Amino acid sequence: MATPPERQASNADQACVACKRQKRRCDKAVPQCSLCRRTGRVCVYSDAADPPPTAAAFAALQTRLGELEDRLNTPPNTFTADTSSPAESHRTLSDVGGARNSGQSTVSPSLPMVSDQQELEFPAALFLDIDCFVWARIQMPDPSVGIPTDVLALLSQGNVVVDTSADYFSTIHTWMPMVSKMRMHLGIPVRNGGPDIAMLFLAMKLITAQADEVADGTLYSIAKGFLSGLEGSAVVSLLCLQAMVLIALYEYSHSIYPAAWMTVGACARYADILGLSCGEIDVTFMGQTTTWTGAEERRRVWWAIFILDRVISMGSRRPCSVAEPPPDGRLPVDDETWDTGDVTRAWGHAVSTHYQVHQSYYARLCQAAIYVGRAEAWARSKQLMSSSRLTELMSLTDELSGFSAVMDSTPGLANTDSFIRLLAPRCLVRSALFIALDSFTCPEKIIPQAGYIVSSGAKTQEELQMQSRSMQVIQQASRQAHSLAMELSATIELDESLRWQLGKVSPFILDLIYCSMATLHWLLGENGDEVNKSSLSDLEPFMDMLGKRWRLSMKYVEILTFHDVSRRTRNNSEY
């Protein structure tokens, strides 16, 4: 039997951070309390009564993190430093962000804003007088920013950096490849980065976490706080933007609003600062990249923001933040080619390339997002309906249907990896059909604004023809969505590993499933067709399954209760 002093030594003095925030009972067990162990979240103790951690403690954390970075980024017997001095070539993640040669730790309990000692000021001329910024050759500051202790503690636990990176590149990267796998493997971001590389790893950890692991919001809050601190300390880099994109993707995937909408808009502004584009890259801020892999990475980050910008506007039909890509802009090259750095196959097609030309998975996703943007622009338009407008809509419908058919006939879809990676663009292009044709499917004439407001006027003959065509297309898209969902369910059922890696399935597919289910509910309420009822019964457990990974799925399920005729109250049953 343990004596009281022995029992006391095994416990922390105060509750862990997560239990404090949730006001939950904490048994204060170390190194992890029972509640954190049960929920699988990171357990961090912070005792305000204790003195600040010593420099030795910080150094131990830095050393541990440096070891993890070495394991992640240094291929055996192939590491060669490309820096000018031995001290620079061995900088670790926590070294590169702080005061160099100062003899002090670069880690701080909280990320400070720019201090008088740092004397850092972002060059306002970049925004106030760009011509002056260029001809005066004003240099960007090298911010001396520490990494918060809670961030460093998270990245120093076990093999978290290695495991997070491996998890990220085997899941999220397969359908949103915007972080260079090859450059990360070569260790370039770590050697050239500062606290921004820590921010990127933290964002990777956030987006790869299961829904129940981040339910309390602790990791999300830490990531958002760190990102905000970096912005306030004048840290502007591609690594920071990539982290911001992953946070925006996390917010969208878990239905965190209005944060998701705001973060995507911030990404668009950030990309403008860095001069990113799918066409000619503005090198005023970042300078010229020396490798094709790096140039392609910049383009892919811009495309990731463009995709998110179009996707996040699908349900609200609000204006987008990113301009349409120019016709002579470039689509991403083959994904495997970029991942391996194979310059012999680095062929990038123009944005204007016809959809019948074979493209890689990410390029298909970009093309689908372009069509989503066109559908959104059409739906937002306040122009009076005319023959030319209806002809334009018919042409767009034909293109969307044709693009869907081309992707459906892509060779190799019997392969599980190909099927899953192409699923997002196949679903998005059908989502575009719902966006464009939504108001025309109703037998009543609908005013072009939110809420399905019925107009008193009658439809013209052309509008009636468009109504008939729209119903055929939407019903077909709903059936196809059901088929895709059932095929994915069967694939997951057969593949044991996929059940534990649902992050390979993009949340971009969920809008189509939701639109299809809403349509099926509508048709069921109109005609009571048992086929529609059966399809809904199939799709409900499918949404529950994806809800275990992406909380957005469960939010869609909640909204579907307003479409379910069996659950409507008398007050809202007519519309």
Coordinates of C-alpha atoms in Angstrom, one line a residue:
M1 CA 0.0 0.0 0.0
A2 CA 1.4 3.4 -1.1
T3 CA 2.1 6.0 1.6
P4 CA 0.4 9.4 1.2
P5 CA 3.7 11.1 0.1
E6 CA 4.1 8.4 -2.6
R7 CA 0.6 9.0 -3.9
Q8 CA 1.1 12.7 -3.8
A9 CA 4.3 12.5 -5.9
S10 CA 2.5 10.8 -8.7
N11 CA 0.0 13.6 -9.1
A12 CA 0.2 17.2 -10.4
D13 CA -0.5 20.1 -8.1
Q14 CA -3.3 21.4 -10.3
A15 CA -5.8 20.2 -12.9
C16 CA -4.6 20.0 -16.5
V17 CA -5.3 22.8 -19.0
A18 CA -8.1 20.9 -20.8
C19 CA -10.0 20.0 -17.6
K20 CA -9.7 23.5 -16.3
R21 CA -11.2 24.9 -19.5
Q22 CA -14.0 22.4 -19.5
K23 CA -14.5 22.7 -15.7
R24 CA -14.2 18.9 -15.5
R25 CA -12.9 16.9 -12.5
C26 CA -9.2 16.0 -13.1
D27 CA -7.5 13.2 -11.2
K28 CA -4.1 15.1 -11.9
A29 CA -2.4 11.9 -12.9
V30 CA 1.0 12.4 -14.6
P31 CA 2.0 12.3 -17.3
Q32 CA -1.6 12.2 -18.5
C33 CA -4.8 12.4 -16.5
S34 CA -7.4 9.6 -16.9
L35 CA -9.9 11.8 -18.8
C36 CA -7.3 12.9 -21.4
R37 CA -6.1 9.3 -21.7
R38 CA -9.7 8.1 -22.3
T39 CA -10.5 10.8 -24.9
G40 CA -7.0 10.6 -26.6
R41 CA -6.2 14.3 -26.3
V42 CA -3.0 15.9 -25.3
C43 CA -2.7 16.5 -21.6
V44 CA -0.8 19.6 -20.6
Y45 CA -0.3 20.8 -17.0
S46 CA 0.3 24.4 -16.2
D47 CA 0.9 25.4 -12.6
A48 CA 0.8 29.2 -12.3
A49 CA 2.1 28.9 -8.7
D50 CA 5.3 27.4 -9.8
P51 CA 8.2 29.5 -11.0
P52 CA 8.7 29.8 -14.8
P53 CA 10.4 26.8 -16.5
T54 CA 14.2 27.0 -16.4
A55 CA 16.4 27.4 -19.5
A56 CA 17.5 23.8 -19.0
A57 CA 13.9 22.6 -19.3
F58 CA 13.5 24.6 -22.4
A59 CA 16.7 23.3 -23.8
A60 CA 15.6 19.7 -23.2
L61 CA 12.4 20.3 -25.1
Q62 CA 14.3 21.9 -27.9
T63 CA 16.8 19.0 -28.1
R64 CA 13.9 16.5 -28.2
L65 CA 12.2 18.4 -31.0
G66 CA 15.4 18.7 -32.9
E67 CA 15.9 14.9 -32.8
L68 CA 12.4 14.4 -34.1
E69 CA 13.0 16.8 -36.9
D70 CA 16.3 15.1 -37.8
R71 CA 14.4 11.7 -38.0
L72 CA 11.7 13.3 -40.2
N73 CA 13.8 15.4 -42.5
T74 CA 17.2 13.8 -42.9
P75 CA 17.6 10.8 -45.2
P76 CA 20.3 8.4 -43.9
N77 CA 23.8 9.3 -45.1
T78 CA 22.4 12.0 -47.5
F79 CA 22.1 15.2 -45.5
T80 CA 24.2 18.1 -46.8
A81 CA 23.8 21.5 -45.3
D82 CA 23.2 24.3 -47.8
T83 CA 23.8 27.1 -45.4
S84 CA 26.9 29.2 -45.1
S85 CA 28.0 28.3 -41.6
P86 CA 28.0 25.2 -39.4
A87 CA 25.9 27.0 -36.8
E88 CA 23.2 27.8 -39.4
S89 CA 23.2 24.2 -40.8
H90 CA 22.2 22.7 -37.5
R91 CA 19.4 25.0 -36.5
T92 CA 16.4 23.3 -35.2
L93 CA 12.8 24.2 -35.3
S94 CA 13.0 26.1 -32.1
D95 CA 16.4 27.7 -32.8
V96 CA 15.6 29.4 -36.1
G97 CA 12.9 31.6 -34.7
G98 CA 14.7 33.3 -31.8
A99 CA 17.5 35.5 -30.9
R100 CA 20.6 34.1 -32.5
N101 CA 23.9 33.9 -30.5
S102 CA 22.2 35.6 -27.5
G103 CA 22.7 32.7 -25.1
Q104 CA 19.0 32.9 -24.2
S105 CA 16.1 30.5 -24.9
T106 CA 14.0 31.4 -27.9
V107 CA 10.9 29.8 -26.4
S108 CA 8.4 32.0 -24.5
P109 CA 5.4 31.1 -22.4
S110 CA 3.3 33.2 -24.7
L111 CA 4.1 34.6 -28.1
P112 CA 4.9 38.3 -27.6
M113 CA 4.1 41.0 -30.0
V114 CA 7.1 43.0 -31.4
S115 CA 9.0 44.5 -28.4
D116 CA 11.3 47.5 -28.2
Q117 CA 14.3 45.2 -27.9
Q118 CA 13.4 43.4 -31.2
E119 CA 13.0 46.7 -33.0
L120 CA 11.1 44.9 -35.8
E121 CA 8.7 46.8 -38.0
F122 CA 7.0 45.4 -41.1
P123 CA 7.9 47.7 -44.1
A124 CA 4.6 49.7 -44.6
A125 CA 5.9 50.8 -48.0
L126 CA 4.9 47.4 -49.3
F127 CA 1.3 48.6 -49.0
L128 CA 1.6 52.4 -49.0
D129 CA 4.0 52.8 -51.9
I130 CA 4.9 49.6 -53.8
D131 CA 7.1 51.5 -56.3
C132 CA 9.2 52.9 -53.4
F133 CA 9.4 49.5 -51.8
V134 CA 10.9 48.0 -55.0
W135 CA 13.3 50.7 -56.2
A136 CA 14.5 51.4 -52.6
R137 CA 15.1 47.7 -52.2
I138 CA 13.6 47.7 -48.7
Q139 CA 14.4 44.5 -46.9
M140 CA 12.0 42.4 -45.0
P141 CA 12.7 42.0 -41.2
D142 CA 13.9 38.8 -39.8
P143 CA 11.5 38.5 -36.9
S144 CA 12.9 37.2 -33.6
V145 CA 9.9 35.3 -32.3
G146 CA 9.7 32.6 -29.7
I147 CA 7.6 29.5 -29.8
P148 CA 4.9 29.4 -27.0
T149 CA 5.5 26.7 -24.4
D150 CA 2.2 25.0 -25.0
V151 CA 3.1 24.6 -28.7
L152 CA 6.5 23.3 -28.1
A153 CA 5.2 20.9 -25.5
L154 CA 2.7 19.5 -28.0
L155 CA 5.3 19.1 -30.7
S156 CA 7.8 17.5 -28.2
Q157 CA 5.6 14.7 -27.0
G158 CA 6.8 11.3 -28.2
N159 CA 7.2 11.0 -32.0
V160 CA 4.4 13.6 -32.7
V161 CA 6.3 15.5 -35.4
V162 CA 7.2 12.3 -37.3
D163 CA 3.8 10.6 -36.8
T164 CA 1.9 13.8 -37.7
S165 CA 3.9 14.3 -40.9
A166 CA 3.4 10.7 -41.9
D167 CA -0.3 10.8 -41.2
Y168 CA -0.7 14.1 -43.1
F169 CA 1.0 12.9 -46.2
S170 CA -0.9 9.6 -46.3
T171 CA -4.3 11.2 -45.8
I172 CA -4.9 15.0 -46.4
H173 CA -2.1 15.3 -48.9
T174 CA -3.7 12.7 -51.2
W175 CA -6.6 15.0 -52.1
M176 CA -5.2 18.5 -51.2
P177 CA -1.5 18.2 -52.2
M178 CA -0.1 21.7 -51.5
V179 CA 2.8 21.1 -49.1
S180 CA 5.8 19.7 -50.9
K181 CA 6.5 16.2 -49.8
M182 CA 9.9 16.2 -51.5
R183 CA 11.0 19.5 -50.0
M184 CA 9.9 18.3 -46.6
H185 CA 11.7 15.1 -47.0
L186 CA 14.9 17.0 -47.9
G187 CA 14.5 19.2 -44.8
I188 CA 14.4 22.5 -46.7
P189 CA 11.5 24.0 -44.7
V190 CA 13.2 23.3 -41.4
R191 CA 16.6 24.6 -42.5
N192 CA 15.1 27.8 -44.0
G193 CA 12.1 28.3 -41.6
G194 CA 11.6 29.8 -38.2
P195 CA 8.6 29.5 -35.8
D196 CA 6.5 29.3 -39.0
I197 CA 7.6 25.6 -39.5
A198 CA 6.4 24.9 -36.0
M199 CA 3.1 26.5 -37.0
L200 CA 2.8 24.3 -40.0
F201 CA 3.4 21.1 -38.0
L202 CA 0.8 22.2 -35.5
A203 CA -1.7 22.8 -38.3
M204 CA -0.9 19.4 -39.7
K205 CA -1.6 17.9 -36.3
L206 CA -4.9 19.7 -36.1
I207 CA -6.2 18.7 -39.5
T208 CA -5.2 15.0 -39.1
A209 CA -6.8 14.7 -35.6
Q210 CA -10.0 12.6 -35.3
A211 CA -13.2 14.5 -34.5
D212 CA -13.4 13.2 -30.9
E213 CA -9.7 14.1 -30.3
V214 CA -10.4 17.8 -30.9
A215 CA -13.9 17.9 -29.5
D216 CA -12.9 20.2 -26.6
G217 CA -11.2 22.7 -28.9
T218 CA -7.9 23.0 -27.0
L219 CA -5.7 22.1 -29.9
Y220 CA -7.7 24.4 -32.2
S221 CA -7.4 27.3 -29.8
I222 CA -3.7 26.8 -29.4
A223 CA -3.2 26.8 -33.2
K224 CA -5.3 29.9 -33.8
G225 CA -3.5 31.7 -31.0
F226 CA -0.1 30.8 -32.3
L227 CA -1.1 31.9 -35.8
S228 CA -2.5 35.2 -34.6
G229 CA 0.7 35.8 -32.6
L230 CA 2.9 35.2 -35.6
E231 CA 0.8 37.7 -37.7
G232 CA 1.2 40.3 -34.9
S233 CA 4.9 39.7 -34.9
A234 CA 5.3 40.4 -38.6
V235 CA 6.0 36.8 -39.6
V236 CA 4.9 36.5 -43.2
S237 CA 5.9 33.4 -45.1
L238 CA 4.7 30.6 -47.3
L239 CA 4.9 28.2 -44.4
C240 CA 2.6 30.4 -42.4
L241 CA 0.1 30.6 -45.3
Q242 CA 0.1 26.8 -45.7
A243 CA -0.7 26.5 -42.0
M244 CA -3.5 29.1 -42.3
V245 CA -4.9 27.1 -45.2
L246 CA -4.9 23.9 -43.2
I247 CA -6.7 25.7 -40.3
A248 CA -9.3 27.1 -42.8
L249 CA -9.8 23.5 -44.1
Y250 CA -10.2 22.3 -40.5
E251 CA -12.8 25.0 -39.8
Y252 CA -14.7 24.1 -42.9
S253 CA -14.5 20.4 -42.3
H254 CA -15.8 20.7 -38.8
S255 CA -18.4 23.5 -39.5
I256 CA -16.8 26.2 -37.4
Y257 CA -18.5 29.4 -38.5
P258 CA -18.1 32.2 -39.1
A259 CA -14.4 31.5 -38.5
A260 CA -14.1 29.3 -41.6
W261 CA -15.4 32.1 -43.8
M262 CA -13.2 34.7 -42.3
T263 CA -10.0 32.5 -42.4
V264 CA -10.5 31.6 -46.1
G265 CA -10.8 35.4 -46.8
A266 CA -7.6 36.0 -44.8
C267 CA -5.8 33.3 -46.8
A268 CA -6.8 35.1 -50.0
R269 CA -5.3 38.4 -48.7
Y270 CA -2.2 36.6 -47.5
A271 CA -1.7 35.0 -50.9
D272 CA -1.9 38.5 -52.4
I273 CA 0.9 39.7 -50.1
L274 CA 3.1 36.8 -51.2
G275 CA 2.3 37.4 -54.8
L276 CA 0.9 33.9 -55.4
S277 CA -1.1 33.0 -58.5
C278 CA -1.7 30.1 -60.8
G279 CA -0.1 32.2 -63.6
E280 CA 2.8 34.6 -63.3
I281 CA 4.2 34.7 -59.8
D282 CA 4.9 38.2 -58.3
V283 CA 8.4 37.8 -56.8
T284 CA 8.4 41.3 -55.2
F285 CA 7.9 39.8 -51.7
M286 CA 9.2 36.2 -51.7
G287 CA 11.9 36.5 -54.4
Q288 CA 12.6 34.0 -57.2
T289 CA 12.5 30.4 -56.3
T290 CA 15.4 28.3 -57.5
T291 CA 13.6 25.0 -58.1
W292 CA 10.6 23.9 -60.2
T293 CA 9.3 22.0 -57.1
G294 CA 9.2 25.2 -55.2
A295 CA 7.5 27.1 -58.0
E296 CA 4.9 24.4 -58.3
E297 CA 4.3 24.5 -54.5
R298 CA 3.5 28.2 -54.7
R299 CA 1.0 27.6 -57.5
R300 CA -0.6 24.7 -55.5
V301 CA -1.0 26.8 -52.4
W302 CA -2.9 29.4 -54.5
W303 CA -5.1 26.7 -56.0
A304 CA -5.9 25.3 -52.5
I305 CA -7.1 28.7 -51.5
F306 CA -9.1 29.1 -54.7
I307 CA -10.8 25.7 -54.1
L308 CA -11.6 26.5 -50.5
D309 CA -13.0 29.9 -51.5
R310 CA -15.4 28.4 -54.0
V311 CA -16.4 25.5 -51.8
I312 CA -17.1 27.6 -48.7
S313 CA -19.5 29.8 -50.8
M314 CA -21.6 26.9 -52.2
G315 CA -24.3 27.0 -49.6
S316 CA -24.5 30.8 -49.0
R317 CA -24.0 32.0 -52.6
R318 CA -22.0 34.9 -51.1
P319 CA -19.3 36.6 -53.3
C320 CA -15.9 34.9 -53.5
S321 CA -12.6 36.5 -52.4
V322 CA -10.3 35.0 -55.0
A323 CA -10.6 36.1 -58.6
E324 CA -11.1 33.7 -61.4
P325 CA -7.9 32.2 -62.8
P326 CA -6.7 33.6 -66.1
P327 CA -7.1 31.4 -69.2
D328 CA -3.3 31.2 -69.5
G329 CA -2.8 30.2 -65.9
R330 CA -1.5 26.8 -65.2
L331 CA -3.2 23.8 -63.7
P332 CA -1.2 21.7 -61.2
V333 CA 1.1 19.1 -62.8
D334 CA 0.7 15.3 -62.2
D335 CA 0.7 14.8 -58.4
E336 CA 3.2 11.9 -58.4
T337 CA 5.5 13.9 -60.6
W338 CA 5.6 16.7 -58.1
D339 CA 5.8 14.4 -55.1
T340 CA 9.0 12.8 -56.6
G341 CA 10.4 16.0 -58.1
D342 CA 10.6 14.4 -61.5
V343 CA 11.2 17.4 -63.8
T344 CA 11.2 15.2 -66.9
R345 CA 7.4 14.9 -66.6
A346 CA 6.6 18.4 -65.3
W347 CA 3.9 19.2 -67.8
G348 CA 1.4 21.8 -66.6
H349 CA -1.7 22.4 -68.8
A350 CA -3.3 25.8 -69.2
V351 CA -6.5 26.6 -67.3
S352 CA -8.4 26.9 -70.6
T353 CA -7.5 23.3 -71.5
H354 CA -10.7 21.3 -72.3
Y355 CA -11.9 18.9 -69.6
Q356 CA -11.6 16.0 -72.0
V357 CA -7.8 16.2 -71.7
H358 CA -6.6 13.8 -69.1
Q359 CA -5.5 15.6 -65.8
S360 CA -4.1 14.5 -62.4
Y361 CA -6.4 14.3 -59.4
Y362 CA -5.6 17.7 -58.0
A363 CA -5.9 19.4 -61.4
R364 CA -9.4 17.8 -61.7
L365 CA -10.3 19.2 -58.3
C366 CA -9.1 22.7 -59.5
Q367 CA -11.2 22.3 -62.7
A368 CA -14.3 21.3 -60.6
A369 CA -13.8 24.3 -58.4
I370 CA -13.7 26.6 -61.5
Y371 CA -17.1 25.1 -62.5
V372 CA -18.4 25.6 -59.0
G373 CA -17.4 29.3 -59.3
R374 CA -19.2 29.7 -62.6
A375 CA -22.4 28.1 -61.2
E376 CA -22.2 30.4 -58.1
A377 CA -21.7 33.4 -60.3
W378 CA -24.8 32.5 -62.4
A379 CA -26.9 31.8 -59.3
R380 CA -25.8 35.2 -57.7
S381 CA -26.6 37.2 -60.8
K382 CA -29.6 39.6 -60.4
Q383 CA -30.1 39.9 -64.2
L384 CA -33.6 39.6 -65.5
M385 CA -34.3 36.2 -67.1
S386 CA -33.9 36.2 -70.8
S387 CA -33.5 33.8 -73.7
S388 CA -29.7 34.5 -73.7
R389 CA -29.5 33.8 -70.0
L390 CA -31.3 30.5 -70.4
T391 CA -29.1 29.6 -73.3
E392 CA -26.1 30.4 -71.1
L393 CA -27.5 28.2 -68.3
M394 CA -28.2 25.3 -70.7
S395 CA -24.6 25.5 -72.0
L396 CA -23.2 25.4 -68.5
T397 CA -25.4 22.4 -67.6
D398 CA -24.1 20.6 -70.7
E399 CA -20.5 21.3 -69.7
L400 CA -21.1 20.1 -66.1
S401 CA -22.8 16.9 -67.3
G402 CA -20.0 16.3 -69.8
F403 CA -17.3 16.9 -67.3
S404 CA -19.0 14.5 -64.9
A405 CA -19.2 11.8 -67.6
V406 CA -15.5 12.2 -68.5
M407 CA -14.4 11.8 -64.8
D408 CA -16.8 8.8 -64.3
S409 CA -15.1 7.1 -67.2
T410 CA -11.5 7.7 -66.0
P411 CA -9.4 4.6 -66.4
G412 CA -8.4 2.9 -63.2
L413 CA -11.3 3.8 -61.0
A414 CA -11.6 0.2 -59.9
N415 CA -8.4 0.9 -57.9
T416 CA -9.4 2.0 -54.4
D417 CA -6.8 4.8 -54.3
S418 CA -7.9 6.3 -57.6
F419 CA -11.6 6.0 -56.7
I420 CA -11.2 7.9 -53.5
R421 CA -8.8 10.6 -54.8
L422 CA -11.1 11.4 -57.7
L423 CA -14.2 11.4 -55.5
A424 CA -14.0 15.1 -54.5
P425 CA -14.0 16.6 -58.0
R426 CA -16.7 14.1 -59.1
C427 CA -18.9 15.3 -56.3
L428 CA -18.1 19.0 -56.6
V429 CA -19.0 19.2 -60.3
R430 CA -22.4 17.7 -59.4
S431 CA -22.7 20.2 -56.6
A432 CA -22.3 22.9 -59.2
L433 CA -25.4 21.4 -61.0
F434 CA -27.5 21.8 -57.9
I435 CA -26.3 25.4 -57.5
A436 CA -27.1 26.4 -61.0
L437 CA -30.4 24.6 -61.5
D438 CA -31.8 24.8 -58.0
S439 CA -34.4 27.5 -58.6
F440 CA -35.6 26.0 -61.9
T441 CA -36.5 22.6 -60.4
C442 CA -39.5 24.1 -58.6
P443 CA -42.8 24.0 -60.5
E444 CA -43.5 27.5 -59.2
K445 CA -41.5 30.5 -60.5
I446 CA -38.9 31.4 -57.8
I447 CA -37.6 34.9 -57.2
P448 CA -33.7 34.8 -57.5
Q449 CA -33.0 35.3 -53.8
A450 CA -32.6 33.2 -50.7
G451 CA -35.6 31.4 -49.2
Y452 CA -37.5 30.0 -52.2
I453 CA -39.8 33.0 -52.5
V454 CA -42.5 32.3 -55.0
S455 CA -43.2 34.9 -57.8
S456 CA -46.7 35.7 -58.8
G457 CA -45.9 35.5 -62.5
A458 CA -46.1 32.5 -64.8
K459 CA -43.1 30.8 -66.4
T460 CA -42.4 31.4 -70.0
Q461 CA -42.3 28.4 -72.4
E462 CA -38.4 28.5 -72.4
E463 CA -38.5 28.5 -68.6
L464 CA -40.8 25.5 -68.6
Q465 CA -38.5 23.6 -70.9
M466 CA -35.6 24.5 -68.5
Q467 CA -37.7 23.2 -65.6
S468 CA -38.1 19.9 -67.3
R469 CA -34.4 19.6 -68.1
S470 CA -33.4 20.7 -64.6
M471 CA -35.6 18.1 -62.9
Q472 CA -34.1 15.3 -65.1
V473 CA -30.5 16.5 -64.4
I474 CA -31.0 16.9 -60.6
Q475 CA -32.8 13.6 -60.2
Q476 CA -29.9 11.9 -62.1
A477 CA -27.3 13.7 -60.0
S478 CA -29.1 12.5 -56.8
R479 CA -29.1 8.9 -58.0
Q480 CA -25.4 9.2 -58.9
A481 CA -24.6 10.7 -55.5
H482 CA -26.3 7.7 -53.9
S483 CA -24.3 5.3 -56.0
L484 CA -21.0 7.0 -55.2
A485 CA -21.8 7.0 -51.5
M486 CA -22.7 3.3 -51.5
E487 CA -19.6 2.5 -53.5
L488 CA -17.5 4.3 -50.9
S489 CA -19.3 2.6 -48.1
A490 CA -18.6 -0.8 -49.6
T491 CA -14.9 0.1 -50.2
I492 CA -14.5 1.2 -46.5
E493 CA -16.2 -1.9 -45.3
L494 CA -13.8 -4.1 -47.3
D495 CA -10.6 -2.1 -46.5
E496 CA -9.9 -2.4 -42.7
S497 CA -7.1 0.2 -42.9
L498 CA -9.4 2.8 -44.5
R499 CA -11.8 2.7 -41.6
W500 CA -9.0 4.1 -39.5
Q501 CA -7.9 6.6 -42.1
L502 CA -11.2 8.4 -43.1
G503 CA -9.1 11.5 -43.5
K504 CA -8.4 10.1 -47.0
V505 CA -12.0 10.9 -47.9
S506 CA -12.3 14.6 -48.7
P507 CA -15.1 16.5 -46.8
F508 CA -15.7 18.3 -50.2
I509 CA -18.0 15.3 -51.1
L510 CA -20.5 16.2 -48.3
D511 CA -22.3 19.1 -50.0
L512 CA -23.4 16.8 -52.9
I513 CA -24.7 14.1 -50.5
Y514 CA -26.6 16.8 -48.5
C515 CA -28.1 18.3 -51.7
S516 CA -29.1 14.8 -52.9
M517 CA -30.7 14.0 -49.5
A518 CA -32.6 17.3 -49.4
T519 CA -33.9 16.5 -53.0
L520 CA -34.9 13.0 -52.0
H521 CA -36.8 14.4 -49.0
W522 CA -38.6 16.8 -51.2
L523 CA -39.6 14.2 -53.8
L524 CA -40.6 11.8 -51.0
G525 CA -42.9 14.5 -49.6
E526 CA -44.4 15.0 -53.1
N527 CA -45.1 11.5 -54.2
G528 CA -44.2 9.1 -51.4
D529 CA -42.0 7.0 -53.6
E530 CA -40.5 4.2 -51.6
V531 CA -37.3 4.3 -53.8
N532 CA -36.5 7.7 -52.5
K533 CA -37.2 6.6 -48.9
S534 CA -34.9 3.6 -49.4
S535 CA -32.1 5.8 -50.8
L536 CA -32.4 8.1 -47.7
S537 CA -32.2 5.1 -45.4
D538 CA -28.9 4.2 -47.2
L539 CA -27.4 7.7 -47.0
E540 CA -28.2 8.4 -43.3
P541 CA -25.7 5.8 -41.9
F542 CA -23.2 7.0 -44.5
M543 CA -23.3 10.5 -43.1
D544 CA -23.0 9.2 -39.6
M545 CA -19.9 7.3 -40.6
L546 CA -18.1 10.3 -42.1
G547 CA -19.3 12.4 -39.1
K548 CA -16.8 10.4 -37.0
R549 CA -14.0 12.1 -39.0
W550 CA -15.6 15.4 -40.3
R551 CA -18.1 17.1 -38.0
L552 CA -19.4 18.9 -41.0
S553 CA -21.3 15.8 -41.9
M554 CA -23.3 15.8 -38.7
K555 CA -24.1 19.5 -39.1
Y556 CA -25.6 18.6 -42.5
V557 CA -27.6 15.9 -40.8
E558 CA -29.0 18.4 -38.4
I559 CA -30.1 20.7 -41.2
L560 CA -31.7 17.8 -43.0
T561 CA -34.3 17.6 -40.2
F562 CA -35.9 20.7 -41.7
H563 CA -36.3 18.9 -45.1
D564 CA -37.6 15.7 -43.5
V565 CA -41.4 15.7 -44.1
S566 CA -42.0 13.3 -41.3
R567 CA -40.4 15.8 -38.8
R568 CA -41.9 19.0 -39.9
T569 CA -44.3 20.8 -37.6
R570 CA -47.5 22.2 -38.8
N571 CA -46.1 25.8 -38.7
N572 CA -43.3 25.2 -41.2
S573 CA -44.7 22.4 -43.3
E574 CA -45.8 24.6 -46.2
Y575 CA -43.2 26.4 -48.3

